[in-house]
XYZ file of C-alpha atoms in Angstrom:
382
model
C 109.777 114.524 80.753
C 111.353 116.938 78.336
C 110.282 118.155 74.751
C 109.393 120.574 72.342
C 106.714 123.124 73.420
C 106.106 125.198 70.572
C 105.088 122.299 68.042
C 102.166 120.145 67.291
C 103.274 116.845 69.671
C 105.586 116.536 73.167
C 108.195 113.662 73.550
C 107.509 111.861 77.206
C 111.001 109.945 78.259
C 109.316 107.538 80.681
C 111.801 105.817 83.737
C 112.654 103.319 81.981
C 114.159 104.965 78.839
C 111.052 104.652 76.798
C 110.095 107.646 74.699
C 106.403 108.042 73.875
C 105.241 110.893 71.925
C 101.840 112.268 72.323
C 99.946 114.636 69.863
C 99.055 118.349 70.916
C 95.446 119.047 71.419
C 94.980 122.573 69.448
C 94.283 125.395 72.115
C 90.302 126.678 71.160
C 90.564 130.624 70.574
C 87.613 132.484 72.262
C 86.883 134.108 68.790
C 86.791 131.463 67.363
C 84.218 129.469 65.370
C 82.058 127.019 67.376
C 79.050 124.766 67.377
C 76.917 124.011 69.767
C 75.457 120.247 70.330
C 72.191 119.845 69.214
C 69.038 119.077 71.508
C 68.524 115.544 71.449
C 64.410 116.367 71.969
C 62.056 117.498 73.708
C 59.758 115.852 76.393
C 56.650 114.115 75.213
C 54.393 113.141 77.685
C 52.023 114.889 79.978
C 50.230 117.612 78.318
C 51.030 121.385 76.359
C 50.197 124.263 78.008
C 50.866 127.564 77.471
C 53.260 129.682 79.557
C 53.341 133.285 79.985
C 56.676 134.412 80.656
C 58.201 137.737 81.662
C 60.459 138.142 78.621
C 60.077 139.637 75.477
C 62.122 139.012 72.605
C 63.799 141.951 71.206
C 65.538 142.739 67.800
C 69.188 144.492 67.438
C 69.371 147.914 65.619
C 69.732 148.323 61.955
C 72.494 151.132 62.491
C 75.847 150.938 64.220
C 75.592 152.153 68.009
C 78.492 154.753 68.295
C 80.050 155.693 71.602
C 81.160 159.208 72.764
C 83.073 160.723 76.205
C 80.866 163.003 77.620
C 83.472 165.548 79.773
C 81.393 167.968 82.055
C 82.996 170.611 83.762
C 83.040 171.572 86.570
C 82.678 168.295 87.472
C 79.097 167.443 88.870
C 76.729 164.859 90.442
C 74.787 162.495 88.216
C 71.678 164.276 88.809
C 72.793 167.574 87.832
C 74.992 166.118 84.646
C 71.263 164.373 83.296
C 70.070 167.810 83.874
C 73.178 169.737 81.665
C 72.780 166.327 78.953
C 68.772 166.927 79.249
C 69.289 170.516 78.235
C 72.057 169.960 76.042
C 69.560 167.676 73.612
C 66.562 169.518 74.014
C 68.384 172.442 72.443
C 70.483 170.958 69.790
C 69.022 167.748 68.840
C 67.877 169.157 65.817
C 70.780 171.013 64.878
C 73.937 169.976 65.948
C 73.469 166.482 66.947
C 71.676 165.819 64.076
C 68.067 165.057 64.702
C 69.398 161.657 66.724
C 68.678 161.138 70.465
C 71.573 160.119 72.502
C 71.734 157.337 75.654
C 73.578 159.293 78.439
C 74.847 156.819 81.036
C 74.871 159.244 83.743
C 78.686 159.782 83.808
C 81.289 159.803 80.853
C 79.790 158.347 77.951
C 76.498 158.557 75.534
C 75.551 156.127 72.343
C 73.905 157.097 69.850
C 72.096 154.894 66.578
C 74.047 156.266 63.733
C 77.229 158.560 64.024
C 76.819 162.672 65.175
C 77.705 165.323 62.669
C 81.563 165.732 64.353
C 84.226 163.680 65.553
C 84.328 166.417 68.326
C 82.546 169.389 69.592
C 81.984 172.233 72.757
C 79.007 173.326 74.320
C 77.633 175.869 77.149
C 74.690 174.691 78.858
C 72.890 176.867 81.510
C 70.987 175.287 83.879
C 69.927 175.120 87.323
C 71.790 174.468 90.462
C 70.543 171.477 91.745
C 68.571 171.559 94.965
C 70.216 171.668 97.798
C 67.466 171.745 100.346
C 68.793 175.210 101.722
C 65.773 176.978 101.222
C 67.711 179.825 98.958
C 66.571 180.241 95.929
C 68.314 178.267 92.893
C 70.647 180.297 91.074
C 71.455 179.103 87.012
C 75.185 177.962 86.201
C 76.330 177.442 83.168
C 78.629 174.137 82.589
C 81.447 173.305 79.590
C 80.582 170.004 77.671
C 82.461 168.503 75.422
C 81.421 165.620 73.013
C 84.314 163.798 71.247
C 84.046 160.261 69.355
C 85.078 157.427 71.049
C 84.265 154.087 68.597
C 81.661 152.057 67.118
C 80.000 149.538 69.059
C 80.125 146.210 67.414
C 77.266 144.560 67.798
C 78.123 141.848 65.186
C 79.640 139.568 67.784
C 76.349 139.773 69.418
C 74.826 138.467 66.522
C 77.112 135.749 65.888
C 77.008 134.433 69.619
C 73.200 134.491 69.181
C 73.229 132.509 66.196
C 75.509 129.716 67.699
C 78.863 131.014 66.168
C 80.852 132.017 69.039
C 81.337 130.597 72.468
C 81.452 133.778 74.461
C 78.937 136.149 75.450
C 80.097 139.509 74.441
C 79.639 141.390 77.884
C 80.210 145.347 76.023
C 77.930 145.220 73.582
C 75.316 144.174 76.300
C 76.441 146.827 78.596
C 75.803 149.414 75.607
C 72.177 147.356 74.976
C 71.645 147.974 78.948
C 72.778 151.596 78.753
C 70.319 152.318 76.275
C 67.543 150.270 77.314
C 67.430 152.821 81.081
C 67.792 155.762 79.371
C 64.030 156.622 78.575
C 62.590 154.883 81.983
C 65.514 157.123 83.868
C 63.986 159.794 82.652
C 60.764 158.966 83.654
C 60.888 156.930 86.789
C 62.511 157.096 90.321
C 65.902 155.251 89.849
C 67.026 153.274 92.891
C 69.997 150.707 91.847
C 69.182 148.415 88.555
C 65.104 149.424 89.601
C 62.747 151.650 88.812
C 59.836 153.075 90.836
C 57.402 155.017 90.578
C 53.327 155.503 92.656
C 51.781 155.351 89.509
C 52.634 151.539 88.729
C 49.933 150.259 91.699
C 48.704 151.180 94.973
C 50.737 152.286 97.562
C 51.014 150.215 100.772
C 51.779 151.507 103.663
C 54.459 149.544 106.055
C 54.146 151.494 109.259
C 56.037 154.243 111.062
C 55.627 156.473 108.445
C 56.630 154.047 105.660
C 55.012 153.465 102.682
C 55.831 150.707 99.565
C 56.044 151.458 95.607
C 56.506 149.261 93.064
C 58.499 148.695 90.525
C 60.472 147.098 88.162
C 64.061 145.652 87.143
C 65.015 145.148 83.603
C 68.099 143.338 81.627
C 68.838 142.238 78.357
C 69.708 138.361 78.230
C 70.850 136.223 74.707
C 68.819 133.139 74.280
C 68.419 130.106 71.925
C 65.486 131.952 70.929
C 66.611 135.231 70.592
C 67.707 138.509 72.311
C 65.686 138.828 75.335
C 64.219 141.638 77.768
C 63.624 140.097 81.088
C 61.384 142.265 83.486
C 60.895 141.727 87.013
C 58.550 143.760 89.192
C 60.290 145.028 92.201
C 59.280 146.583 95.512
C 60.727 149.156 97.922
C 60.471 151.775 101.085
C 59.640 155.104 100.604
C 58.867 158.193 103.157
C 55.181 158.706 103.239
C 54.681 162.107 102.078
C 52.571 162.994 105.602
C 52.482 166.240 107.660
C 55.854 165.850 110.144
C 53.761 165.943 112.724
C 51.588 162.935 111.321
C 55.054 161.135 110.499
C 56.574 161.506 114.316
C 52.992 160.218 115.837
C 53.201 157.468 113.929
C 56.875 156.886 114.772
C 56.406 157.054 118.488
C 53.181 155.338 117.724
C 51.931 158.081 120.911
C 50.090 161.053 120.810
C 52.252 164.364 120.538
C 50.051 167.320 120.449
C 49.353 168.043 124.088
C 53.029 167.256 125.968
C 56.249 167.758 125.296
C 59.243 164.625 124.392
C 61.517 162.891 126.088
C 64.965 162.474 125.432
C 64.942 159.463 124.071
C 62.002 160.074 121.952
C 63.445 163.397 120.336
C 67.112 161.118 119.822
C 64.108 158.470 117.678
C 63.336 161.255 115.501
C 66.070 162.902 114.958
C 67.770 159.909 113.803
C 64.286 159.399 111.378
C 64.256 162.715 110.237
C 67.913 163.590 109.511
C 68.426 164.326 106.132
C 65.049 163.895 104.566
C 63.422 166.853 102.403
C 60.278 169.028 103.784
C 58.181 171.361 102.040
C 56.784 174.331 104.487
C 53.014 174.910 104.212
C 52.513 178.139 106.220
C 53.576 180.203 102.989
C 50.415 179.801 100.797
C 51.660 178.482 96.920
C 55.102 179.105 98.221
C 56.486 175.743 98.828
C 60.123 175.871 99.160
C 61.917 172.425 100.152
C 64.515 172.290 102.887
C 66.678 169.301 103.965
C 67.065 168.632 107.466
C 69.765 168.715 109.722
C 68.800 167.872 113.045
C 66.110 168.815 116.150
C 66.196 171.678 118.606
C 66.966 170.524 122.380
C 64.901 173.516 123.269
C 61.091 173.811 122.940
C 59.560 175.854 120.341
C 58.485 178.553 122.875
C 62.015 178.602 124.058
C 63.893 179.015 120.910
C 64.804 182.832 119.869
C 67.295 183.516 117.389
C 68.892 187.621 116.103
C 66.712 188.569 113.474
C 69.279 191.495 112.044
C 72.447 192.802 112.489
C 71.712 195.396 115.076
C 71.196 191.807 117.619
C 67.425 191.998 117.589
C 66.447 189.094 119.329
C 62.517 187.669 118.214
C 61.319 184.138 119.562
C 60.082 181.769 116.689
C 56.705 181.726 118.104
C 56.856 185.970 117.885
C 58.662 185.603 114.297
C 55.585 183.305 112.819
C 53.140 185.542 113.910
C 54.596 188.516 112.442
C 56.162 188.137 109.725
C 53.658 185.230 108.193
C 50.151 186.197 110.192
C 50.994 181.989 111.884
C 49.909 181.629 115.294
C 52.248 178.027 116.053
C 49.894 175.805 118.240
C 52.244 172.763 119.334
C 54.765 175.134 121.114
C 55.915 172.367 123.415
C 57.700 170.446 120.672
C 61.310 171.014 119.093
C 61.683 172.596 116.280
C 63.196 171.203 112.896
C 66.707 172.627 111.969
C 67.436 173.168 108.446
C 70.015 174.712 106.455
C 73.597 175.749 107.677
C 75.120 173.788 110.905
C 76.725 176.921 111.823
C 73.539 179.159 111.912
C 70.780 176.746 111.147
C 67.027 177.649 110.778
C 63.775 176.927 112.934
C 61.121 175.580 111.478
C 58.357 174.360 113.538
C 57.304 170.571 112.940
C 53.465 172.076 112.171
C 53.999 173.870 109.166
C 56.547 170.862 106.934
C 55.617 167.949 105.341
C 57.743 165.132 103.886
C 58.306 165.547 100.173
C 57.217 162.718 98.145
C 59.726 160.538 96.281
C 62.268 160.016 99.192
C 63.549 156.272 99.495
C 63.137 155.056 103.007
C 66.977 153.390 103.180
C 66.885 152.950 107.049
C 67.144 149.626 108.307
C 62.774 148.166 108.351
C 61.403 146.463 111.297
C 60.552 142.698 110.884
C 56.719 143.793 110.307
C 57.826 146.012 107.334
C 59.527 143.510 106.220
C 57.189 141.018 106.060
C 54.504 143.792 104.294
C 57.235 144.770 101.726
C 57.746 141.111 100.686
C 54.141 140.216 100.803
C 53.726 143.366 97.637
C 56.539 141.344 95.727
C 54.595 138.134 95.853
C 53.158 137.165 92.152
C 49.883 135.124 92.318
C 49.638 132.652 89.969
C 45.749 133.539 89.691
């Protein structure tokens, strides 16, 4: 075979000599111009009903979406940099940014309907550290942001593959859609991957071992042959159940702990449950400062003494409560929680914490949680 590639037909030289030339079919261009074939019909028989769906057509925006990098520094987590955006709008929106409310996607980018005021600008936000479950006190910090223009978003391809006029989806102008779309229930809700939860949106169900169920829902934007469409799907997951630690490690163990003291294996159980979860202490009165936890004491709490200054005054924990807060600890044969610092942790004794609500449970459920978590997922048809 040999021919011309670059023109409208190819010359075939078959084995026996004969030459056969064979038209070029043109090569479609993905921007191109399209149409799609129509429905032959729709079904006839049986009979109508009507169908409630979970989508809800939407419309696109009058105004041009514009995109700008969002450069935070020094650099910080998502939570904190929704915090420094948070603050950043709440005290400019209706100067600098022009009365418009931006969609921050959590990390180097914001939209807004309608172009800012400037191509590019500098701020100083103050806000506060975010918790670090340390027990200190949370000192403010102020952080640089800058705001430059980026582009325009176009949604006009959107448009035209909605109305049949191009062949492919265009996947950025969804993403911006999407972006914008999370940005109010982010704000509002408990976001866990595409989801959002939250104990007001039903009861709560509890799964067991300290484990308790919220609901919520999932949310994308989808074209259709009817339309742009918001699909939402309700959703389910594990949270902490925000009980008294001592209620949480009795249900656990599934044994009674207030009148002996744990076994090896049983203090291992919760330390690998507890690790890392936020507590609030309760033996302060409105003082309710959160610590994260780090780990269990081998000792008992009426073992466990630790130097109380620099002189090496040495008070036991069960000495330390009672003076210092007017506690007198009760369950003194249990560990203590650690908190804080590795290197010079504190005691806190499981009596006076309790779980702080809004923790996601991301441990690995039992086949009984399981089965309860999937059962709150379940839609009835009536």
């Amino acid at each position: 075979m040999d021919g011309d590639d670059g023109g409208d037909s190819v010359s075939i030289t078959t084995g026996t000599g004969r030459e056969l030339v064979v038209a070029r079919a043109p090569i479609p261009r993905a921007d191109s111009s399209c149409k799609f074939p129509h429905r032959p019909g729709s079904g006839r028989a049986g009979t109508r009903c009507l169908v409630k769906a979970n989508h809800f057509l939407a419309e696109l925006p009058d105004k041009d979406l514009h995109q700008y990098d969002v450069a935070i520094t020094p650099e910080t987590s998502r939570v904190s940099g929704r915090a420094v955006m948070g603050e950043l709008v709440r005290l400019h929106r209706a100067s600098y940014l022009g009365g418009r409310l931006p969609a921050y996607d959590g990390r180097k980018s914001m939209y807004t309907a309608g172009p800012l005021p400037f191509t590019s600008k500098e701020f100083h936000i103050t806000v506060l550290e975010e918790d670090d479950g340390s027990g200190q006190e949370r000192r403010e910090r102020t952080f640089k942001v800058v705001i430059r223009y980026a582009a325009r978003a176009d949604l006009r391809r959107l448009e035209q593959y909605i109305a049949g006029r191009q062949a492919e989806a265009p996947q950025e102008a969804l993403q911006v859609l999407d972006i914008v779309l999370r940005e109010l229930p982010t704000a509002r809700y408990a976001p866990y991957g595409r989801s959002f939860f939250s104990p007001d949106f039903g009861r709560r169900r509890s799964l067991g071992d300290g484990v308790e169920s919220w609901r919520g829902f999932y949310q994308t934007i989808r074209p259709t042959q009817m339309g742009l469409s918001l699909n939402i799907d309700m959703s389910a997951t594990s949270f902490f159940e925000p009980l008294p630690v001592l209620d949480f490690v009795g249900q656990l163990l599934n044994a009674d702990i207030h009148s002996r003291s744990l076994s090896d294996a049983e203090r291992v159980k919760i330390k690998k449950a507890l690790r890392g979860v936020k507590v609030e202490v309760t033996h302060r009165g409105n003082i309710r400062r959160k610590y994260r936890i780090s780990g269990l004491t081998a000792q008992t709490t009426r073992e466990l003494s630790f130097p109380v200054d620099q002189g090496g005054t040495v008070k036991s924990v069960v000495q330390y409560f009672q003076e210092t807060y007017g506690f007198a600890i009760q369950h003194i044969n249990l560990p203590c929680l650690t908190v804080g610092n590795q290197q010079r942790p504190n005691y806190l004794p499981m009596e006076v914490c309790k779980i702080v609500e809004g923790q996601r449970y991301s441990k690995r459920l039992n086949q009984g949680q399981i089965r309860a978590l999937l059962e709150e997922t379940c839609v009835h048809r009536w």
